[in-house]
XYZ file of C-alpha atoms in Angstrom:
566
model
C -9.459 37.727 -159.689
C -13.186 38.054 -158.999
C -12.606 41.794 -158.492
C -11.035 42.016 -161.957
C -14.073 40.329 -163.443
C -16.265 42.707 -161.523
C -14.394 45.747 -162.841
C -14.924 44.565 -166.400
C -18.528 43.613 -165.818
C -19.243 47.024 -164.353
C -18.138 48.824 -167.508
C -19.750 46.653 -170.169
C -23.313 46.953 -171.394
C -25.946 44.725 -169.755
C -26.271 41.416 -171.569
C -29.234 41.030 -173.924
C -31.295 38.003 -172.925
C -30.902 35.513 -175.786
C -31.568 31.801 -175.485
C -28.260 30.071 -174.648
C -27.225 26.627 -175.788
C -26.485 25.735 -172.175
C -28.002 27.051 -168.962
C -26.227 29.861 -167.132
C -25.397 29.488 -163.468
C -27.711 31.387 -161.197
C -26.479 34.940 -160.717
C -26.323 34.643 -156.944
C -23.743 31.839 -157.295
C -21.073 34.429 -158.047
C -21.155 35.550 -154.409
C -21.068 39.189 -155.480
C -22.236 41.671 -152.845
C -23.345 45.277 -152.955
C -20.130 46.264 -151.135
C -18.069 44.578 -153.885
C -19.915 46.577 -156.506
C -19.399 49.858 -154.646
C -15.652 49.150 -154.414
C -15.465 48.300 -158.117
C -17.204 51.557 -158.891
C -14.483 53.450 -157.039
C -11.787 51.635 -159.063
C -13.603 52.714 -162.227
C -13.858 56.284 -160.858
C -17.657 56.046 -160.828
C -19.521 56.885 -157.600
C -22.593 54.667 -157.195
C -25.558 55.295 -154.887
C -27.208 52.485 -152.941
C -30.216 52.701 -155.258
C -28.019 52.435 -158.375
C -26.179 49.448 -156.931
C -29.456 47.690 -156.192
C -30.547 48.127 -159.811
C -27.197 46.929 -161.176
C -26.482 43.969 -158.958
C -28.309 41.191 -160.826
C -27.071 42.394 -164.239
C -23.455 42.505 -163.051
C -23.783 39.051 -161.476
C -25.060 37.729 -164.818
C -22.229 39.417 -166.667
C -19.628 37.804 -164.384
C -21.173 34.431 -165.103
C -20.952 35.171 -168.854
C -17.299 36.123 -168.524
C -16.522 32.950 -166.608
C -18.135 30.879 -169.366
C -16.075 32.638 -172.053
C -12.904 31.485 -170.323
C -13.646 27.884 -171.195
C -12.427 28.683 -174.728
C -8.691 28.457 -175.355
C -7.599 31.530 -177.344
C -4.085 31.193 -178.840
C -1.680 34.111 -178.467
C -1.680 34.901 -182.189
C -5.489 35.265 -182.444
C -6.123 39.022 -182.894
C -9.156 40.916 -181.627
C -11.806 42.070 -184.090
C -10.715 45.622 -183.378
C -8.091 46.826 -185.864
C -5.737 49.771 -186.104
C -4.225 51.429 -189.142
C -2.061 54.556 -189.148
C -3.940 56.053 -192.126
C -7.198 57.834 -191.299
C -9.729 59.350 -193.718
C -8.468 62.670 -195.029
C -4.789 61.769 -194.576
C -2.954 61.641 -197.896
C 0.618 60.528 -198.668
C 3.131 63.169 -199.738
C 3.442 61.925 -203.312
C 5.508 58.952 -204.425
C 8.458 58.334 -202.147
C 11.911 57.668 -203.565
C 14.241 54.977 -202.269
C 17.990 54.506 -202.533
C 19.551 52.381 -205.252
C 21.178 49.139 -204.184
C 24.766 49.857 -203.112
C 27.694 48.956 -205.332
C 29.958 46.328 -203.844
C 33.441 47.557 -202.883
C 36.662 45.668 -203.419
C 37.705 44.164 -200.082
C 40.545 41.960 -198.874
C 40.201 38.910 -196.703
C 41.945 39.587 -193.370
C 44.477 37.145 -191.976
C 42.165 36.553 -189.026
C 38.699 35.881 -190.417
C 37.246 37.000 -187.060
C 37.909 40.572 -188.233
C 35.086 40.387 -190.767
C 32.583 40.019 -187.919
C 32.666 43.804 -187.529
C 32.074 44.400 -191.238
C 28.891 45.714 -192.784
C 26.502 43.592 -194.833
C 27.767 45.237 -198.017
C 31.406 44.422 -197.215
C 30.562 40.820 -196.311
C 28.550 40.447 -199.511
C 31.548 41.692 -201.504
C 33.952 39.260 -199.823
C 31.627 36.343 -200.516
C 31.156 37.242 -204.184
C 34.863 37.731 -204.722
C 35.245 34.074 -203.799
C 37.538 34.918 -200.874
C 35.273 33.220 -198.344
C 32.433 30.703 -198.407
C 29.086 30.934 -196.662
C 30.049 27.845 -194.642
C 33.267 29.546 -193.482
C 31.356 32.666 -192.505
C 28.749 30.634 -190.659
C 31.329 28.603 -188.744
C 33.237 31.785 -187.883
C 30.171 33.603 -186.604
C 28.899 30.567 -184.677
C 32.241 30.167 -182.899
C 32.423 33.877 -182.117
C 28.825 34.052 -180.905
C 29.435 31.160 -178.528
C 32.408 32.980 -177.001
C 30.430 36.199 -176.784
C 27.456 34.469 -175.203
C 29.543 33.356 -172.238
C 29.837 37.038 -171.312
C 26.769 38.669 -172.873
C 24.088 35.989 -172.272
C 22.575 37.017 -175.588
C 21.583 33.625 -177.051
C 18.706 31.375 -176.050
C 19.108 28.718 -178.766
C 21.813 28.118 -181.363
C 20.555 26.771 -184.691
C 23.785 25.119 -185.915
C 22.268 22.245 -187.880
C 19.859 24.477 -189.773
C 22.523 27.148 -190.312
C 25.243 24.871 -191.675
C 22.791 23.166 -194.033
C 21.605 26.560 -195.285
C 25.164 27.831 -195.718
C 26.226 24.774 -197.721
C 23.220 25.238 -200.006
C 24.005 28.949 -200.462
C 27.564 28.044 -201.545
C 26.254 25.565 -204.113
C 23.899 28.206 -205.473
C 26.641 30.822 -205.848
C 28.833 28.276 -207.608
C 25.967 27.795 -210.084
C 25.631 31.542 -210.544
C 22.439 31.777 -208.483
C 22.517 34.859 -206.267
C 19.549 35.592 -203.985
C 20.707 39.145 -203.209
C 23.112 40.925 -200.891
C 21.994 38.958 -197.820
C 22.870 35.670 -199.550
C 25.034 33.516 -197.256
C 25.212 36.015 -194.378
C 24.753 34.773 -190.778
C 22.054 36.499 -188.745
C 20.051 36.157 -185.529
C 16.378 36.522 -184.617
C 14.773 37.703 -181.400
C 13.236 34.679 -179.708
C 9.713 35.997 -180.048
C 9.637 34.608 -183.600
C 8.918 30.979 -184.305
C 11.345 28.737 -186.175
C 10.060 25.253 -186.905
C 11.967 22.562 -185.051
C 13.389 24.921 -182.434
C 12.173 26.310 -179.139
C 10.375 29.658 -179.134
C 10.599 30.662 -175.490
C 9.568 34.335 -175.514
C 12.336 34.683 -172.895
C 9.910 33.511 -170.202
C 10.251 30.530 -167.882
C 6.639 29.332 -168.354
C 7.340 28.950 -172.087
C 10.992 27.836 -172.052
C 10.155 24.421 -173.555
C 7.608 25.730 -176.076
C 8.057 24.525 -179.666
C 5.794 26.125 -182.280
C 5.360 24.030 -185.413
C 5.631 27.003 -187.722
C 8.146 29.566 -188.933
C 7.577 33.293 -188.657
C 6.894 35.128 -191.925
C 9.988 37.328 -191.551
C 12.233 34.299 -191.001
C 10.818 32.638 -194.116
C 11.450 35.835 -196.095
C 15.055 36.023 -194.952
C 15.446 32.328 -195.810
C 14.300 33.194 -199.331
C 16.735 36.125 -199.398
C 19.549 33.642 -198.722
C 20.423 34.708 -195.172
C 21.644 32.019 -192.758
C 19.970 31.925 -189.327
C 22.518 30.950 -186.663
C 20.712 31.717 -183.384
C 17.559 32.695 -181.588
C 18.585 35.650 -179.479
C 17.580 36.629 -175.976
C 14.526 38.709 -175.193
C 13.418 40.185 -171.884
C 10.632 37.948 -170.597
C 7.483 38.487 -172.687
C 9.139 41.508 -174.309
C 10.007 43.690 -171.314
C 13.550 44.534 -170.217
C 16.767 42.574 -170.666
C 16.181 39.849 -168.042
C 15.111 36.444 -169.342
C 14.900 33.045 -167.685
C 18.625 32.456 -168.320
C 19.874 35.713 -166.809
C 20.463 39.293 -167.900
C 21.768 40.171 -171.359
C 24.793 42.487 -171.186
C 26.064 45.384 -173.240
C 29.306 44.602 -175.122
C 30.481 48.105 -174.188
C 30.170 47.416 -170.459
C 29.651 43.957 -169.012
C 28.408 45.512 -165.773
C 25.411 46.994 -167.616
C 22.369 45.336 -169.100
C 21.780 45.795 -172.824
C 18.279 47.169 -172.200
C 15.266 45.562 -173.770
C 13.406 43.906 -174.953
C 15.396 43.234 -178.153
C 18.267 42.682 -175.758
C 20.110 39.865 -177.495
C 19.563 41.273 -180.973
C 21.263 44.589 -180.171
C 23.990 43.059 -178.002
C 24.948 40.318 -180.479
C 24.880 42.699 -183.449
C 27.014 45.349 -181.730
C 29.545 42.704 -180.647
C 29.834 41.159 -184.116
C 28.139 37.907 -183.160
C 25.787 38.180 -186.145
C 25.903 40.186 -189.352
C 22.459 41.606 -188.530
C 19.408 40.744 -186.490
C 15.686 41.295 -186.132
C 14.019 42.847 -183.108
C 10.528 43.966 -182.219
C 9.177 47.140 -180.675
C 5.940 47.962 -178.949
C 7.204 50.860 -176.840
C 10.976 51.278 -177.234
C 12.224 47.710 -177.598
C 14.234 48.422 -180.758
C 15.183 51.993 -179.873
C 16.284 51.416 -176.285
C 18.770 48.517 -176.751
C 20.079 50.226 -179.903
C 20.834 53.292 -177.767
C 22.631 51.240 -175.111
C 24.527 49.012 -177.567
C 25.094 51.774 -180.178
C 23.615 49.935 -183.143
C 21.797 51.286 -186.172
C 18.156 50.242 -186.474
C 14.775 50.812 -188.066
C 11.449 50.668 -186.281
C 9.190 50.551 -189.356
C 5.811 52.127 -189.925
C 3.194 50.001 -188.166
C 2.016 47.304 -190.554
C 4.899 47.463 -193.043
C 6.316 44.146 -191.785
C 4.107 41.099 -191.082
C 4.127 39.653 -187.573
C 2.811 36.212 -188.465
C 4.562 33.672 -186.231
C 5.732 36.380 -183.825
C 4.530 36.587 -180.219
C 1.703 39.081 -179.831
C 2.051 41.586 -177.027
C -0.089 44.425 -178.358
C -1.839 43.656 -181.643
C -2.223 47.354 -182.493
C 1.301 48.465 -181.515
C 3.797 45.614 -182.202
C 6.378 46.185 -184.959
C 9.236 44.041 -186.349
C 12.410 45.717 -187.598
C 16.134 45.262 -188.340
C 19.011 45.970 -185.940
C 22.252 46.370 -187.865
C 25.705 47.908 -187.925
C 24.788 50.584 -190.477
C 21.589 52.117 -191.793
C 22.485 50.944 -195.293
C 22.387 47.419 -193.842
C 19.011 48.156 -192.241
C 17.668 49.215 -195.625
C 18.777 45.934 -197.210
C 17.153 43.859 -194.475
C 13.948 45.899 -194.581
C 13.642 45.309 -198.335
C 13.662 41.563 -197.626
C 11.009 41.515 -194.873
C 8.515 44.275 -195.812
C 5.042 43.845 -197.264
C 1.757 42.082 -196.538
C 1.714 38.304 -196.206
C -2.029 37.689 -196.431
C -2.141 36.345 -192.871
C -1.348 39.216 -190.505
C -4.531 41.343 -190.766
C -2.592 44.499 -189.899
C 0.193 44.046 -192.482
C 0.120 45.867 -195.817
C 2.420 46.754 -198.682
C 2.633 50.474 -197.943
C 2.992 53.297 -200.431
C 4.840 52.939 -203.733
C 8.575 53.609 -203.624
C 10.604 54.434 -206.709
C 13.791 52.433 -206.245
C 17.049 54.163 -207.070
C 15.504 57.623 -207.392
C 16.465 59.118 -204.022
C 18.790 62.114 -204.340
C 21.009 62.235 -201.207
C 22.001 65.830 -202.015
C 18.441 67.135 -202.224
C 17.882 69.696 -199.446
C 15.063 68.773 -197.082
C 13.013 70.592 -194.482
C 13.803 68.853 -191.209
C 11.671 69.459 -188.152
C 13.141 69.891 -184.686
C 10.562 69.235 -181.941
C 10.537 71.595 -178.992
C 13.072 70.450 -176.352
C 14.368 67.744 -178.715
C 17.952 68.601 -177.701
C 17.324 69.976 -174.228
C 19.634 67.499 -172.488
C 22.628 68.364 -174.653
C 25.226 65.613 -174.688
C 26.447 66.765 -178.082
C 23.272 65.858 -179.953
C 22.850 69.510 -180.987
C 25.958 69.032 -183.155
C 23.824 66.867 -185.427
C 21.955 70.019 -186.428
C 25.221 71.536 -187.667
C 25.965 68.426 -189.723
C 22.526 68.590 -191.292
C 22.864 72.280 -192.129
C 26.301 71.596 -193.622
C 24.577 69.159 -195.985
C 22.170 71.887 -197.104
C 19.092 70.949 -195.099
C 16.787 73.527 -193.509
C 15.903 73.005 -189.852
C 12.578 74.312 -188.593
C 10.807 74.032 -185.219
C 7.744 71.792 -184.924
C 5.214 71.410 -182.136
C 4.075 67.859 -181.499
C 0.641 67.116 -179.995
C 0.145 67.771 -176.294
C -2.340 65.075 -175.292
C -2.655 62.812 -172.204
C -0.226 60.111 -173.279
C -0.527 58.140 -170.052
C -4.230 57.643 -170.664
C -3.479 56.226 -174.120
C -0.811 53.860 -172.793
C -3.518 51.631 -171.356
C -3.648 50.365 -174.959
C -0.412 48.452 -174.470
C -1.089 47.164 -170.980
C -4.668 46.069 -171.630
C -3.813 44.300 -174.895
C -0.802 42.632 -173.254
C -2.915 41.488 -170.324
C -5.430 40.046 -172.796
C -2.664 38.302 -174.751
C -1.503 36.617 -171.519
C -4.852 36.316 -169.791
C -4.492 32.596 -169.077
C -0.950 33.052 -167.706
C -2.273 35.448 -165.053
C -5.374 33.417 -164.181
C -3.374 30.190 -163.877
C -0.891 31.773 -161.470
C 2.030 30.747 -163.689
C 3.020 34.403 -163.950
C 4.779 33.668 -160.637
C 7.370 31.716 -162.674
C 8.613 34.885 -164.407
C 11.999 35.989 -163.066
C 11.118 39.634 -162.472
C 8.471 40.057 -159.763
C 8.619 43.819 -159.175
C 6.335 46.781 -159.753
C 7.646 47.508 -163.249
C 7.333 44.000 -164.646
C 4.612 42.080 -166.451
C 3.090 40.079 -163.568
C 2.103 43.263 -161.751
C 1.246 45.158 -164.947
C -1.057 42.352 -166.144
C -2.978 42.400 -162.869
C -3.312 46.182 -162.824
C -4.505 46.183 -166.442
C -7.387 43.875 -165.565
C -8.873 46.717 -163.548
C -8.915 49.192 -166.456
C -12.583 49.822 -167.307
C -13.562 48.798 -170.826
C -15.045 52.252 -171.324
C -11.649 53.837 -170.590
C -9.899 51.526 -173.049
C -12.305 52.631 -175.789
C -11.805 56.263 -174.773
C -8.045 55.745 -175.113
C -8.576 54.559 -178.693
C -10.615 57.696 -179.457
C -7.768 59.806 -178.046
C -5.390 57.784 -180.192
C -7.350 58.766 -183.298
C -6.940 62.395 -182.262
C -3.215 61.829 -181.718
C -2.805 60.354 -185.220
C -4.578 63.322 -186.795
C -2.623 65.934 -184.833
C 0.740 64.259 -185.486
C -0.029 64.093 -189.201
C -0.814 67.824 -189.132
C 2.297 68.667 -187.073
C 4.584 67.013 -189.650
C 2.774 68.354 -192.716
C 5.367 71.032 -193.546
C 8.526 68.982 -192.982
C 10.097 65.945 -194.649
C 11.124 64.323 -191.356
C 12.133 65.232 -187.812
C 15.387 64.824 -185.866
C 15.480 64.274 -182.128
C 17.245 62.614 -179.234
C 15.804 59.100 -178.667
C 13.589 59.914 -175.682
C 13.066 63.666 -176.163
C 9.777 65.525 -176.551
C 7.648 62.426 -176.023
C 8.418 61.295 -179.579
C 8.937 57.648 -178.585
C 5.489 57.285 -177.046
C 3.739 59.404 -179.662
C 5.139 57.553 -182.657
C 4.663 54.085 -181.189
C 0.981 54.933 -180.845
C 0.642 56.622 -184.253
C 2.780 54.070 -186.107
C 5.379 56.475 -187.589
C 8.793 55.023 -188.555
C 12.001 55.897 -186.688
C 15.643 55.139 -187.412
C 18.278 54.988 -184.686
C 21.899 55.821 -185.397
C 25.078 56.142 -183.317
C 27.116 59.345 -183.395
C 30.260 60.626 -181.704
C 30.166 64.302 -180.609
C 33.213 66.529 -180.479
C 33.539 65.860 -176.750
C 33.920 62.155 -177.459
C 31.855 59.027 -176.782
C 30.027 58.031 -173.627
C 31.835 56.976 -170.497
C 31.712 53.336 -171.582
C 33.334 54.234 -174.915
C 30.143 53.834 -176.934
C 28.784 56.460 -179.313
C 25.734 58.463 -178.353
C 22.537 58.080 -180.351
C 20.326 60.205 -182.595
C 16.942 59.438 -184.122
C 15.209 60.485 -187.327
C 11.444 59.996 -187.607
C 9.669 60.091 -190.962
C 6.202 60.166 -192.460
C 3.965 57.112 -192.465
C 4.996 54.495 -195.033
C 8.031 56.523 -196.133
C 10.432 54.100 -194.492
C 12.488 53.683 -197.668
C 13.040 57.412 -198.058
C 13.799 57.816 -194.352
C 16.425 55.064 -194.570
C 17.927 56.511 -197.754
C 18.287 59.954 -196.151
C 19.722 58.676 -192.864
C 22.112 56.246 -194.579
C 23.464 59.092 -196.729
C 24.043 61.191 -193.589
C 25.765 58.236 -191.886
C 28.058 57.627 -194.873
C 29.062 61.313 -194.796
C 30.211 60.935 -191.167
C 31.668 57.419 -190.892
C 33.433 58.227 -187.603
C 30.054 57.913 -185.887
C 30.070 54.104 -186.254
C 32.387 52.459 -183.714
C 32.907 48.887 -182.595
C 33.185 47.903 -178.913
C 36.798 47.028 -177.984
C 35.788 44.032 -175.798
C 39.197 43.294 -174.222
C 37.568 40.442 -172.312
C 36.912 38.656 -175.622
C 40.530 39.056 -176.703
C 41.648 37.677 -173.338
C 39.438 34.649 -173.839
C 40.933 34.091 -177.301
C 44.453 34.302 -175.860
C 43.491 31.612 -173.386
C 42.634 29.288 -176.256
C 38.861 29.610 -176.030
C 38.326 29.944 -179.737
């Protein structure tokens, strides 16, 4: 750990000699030698001569002592750095007022003989059933809770059930509807939240053994907003430990399409439970693929919003300048409804804002758009090129676009360095050894490696990131949005750094679904802050091709029901 301090000390400016409130330890007490400094220079890719080392040695010793003193302060996870990031740079202008879809009209639906069948319905269909008086919010909540418990035995997708809170909420929602008080289309619908978000009175474990008994006396802003929208929280869903992968302290979360496969991460439980019909919808988070990746594996619809459109207050911080919260749902129309409930600044998250003005109900789904196709966006085939034919059939023009070609790996130190800072004390205390995954591609190793990134290189990465934002803005200037396979053309890394919004949607090509029976997945990425228009466009496409949305057959769940495990 001394070497990590040394690496940081080497790349920060010499301390200015101000009078301190308490005396510093003598610099020689650090035990730092000239050989240590030479080795640190090699880690920082700076060759140092003996003369240079002699000049530096006392200053670096003093800086290490300063860093040690700073560690006496306890910095909570949610405390952000003074550095900020916003996707809008000077000279970048929005493309006029965006238009959003009108709220959907409720269809006429019939209550099935087995109420379990409604667990595969969309939000709009569930809202219709509830308002027809054919089901109560309490019935829905009890049905979903029972189903989710059965699913969890196989999927390991739940960390904490919130029965008491849920049943009390559901009963109140029924009373309100009986009085004619309707909070909106999410009123009375059971949902689940990724266990990175605090809920007062319940554990918030972050999926990690060192925090499995943690209770945060607060409720995340997005949970409070969904409470106000009338939704009923039934569970805190599994998350790969500290938001990486699908392995948490209770095991590995599984895909409902294939119990031998993990659901991917880190919104592992959110995607798995939603795809399996354990919740009507869920919330996930993404820093670098954690909404997209499990939505690909579990074949759910989802939105990763523009950075800053949804507040993260009460949500675990991994990377303050990259974290996003978004909905994982059965359909993109559902995602739109959830996004409407959670978007906008909250006055607490310094990165959150209201975004650009959207004219509700003005989106024309038949208006032809210019849709960009990044180079190699469909190189791997798999039927995704058929999406282009569907788009042309709907009157859209497809044009090639060239995305920026910049050193993405150099910019990715942003995530690792910020994550290492967020969990600085965990690494220094040695409690990172309690995390289940102790391999190269897991947080314990990544945190340690990140401590050796020179501060100068982190700042350089942020300057490159500014260039990336500008070049991406220019690359998309002549198109309304782009279409691409989820991991093609570097779009995932680019847009997580620039903050652009992406929707994920399942589709079934002519050759049929994947080997596990699940649909394949396509992504649409839009302009900054045009999340509403992106959702309206993609939802219209999805409604035009309803065969793309499938439900996992899950014979193992039916077998359990036959055995009386309801």
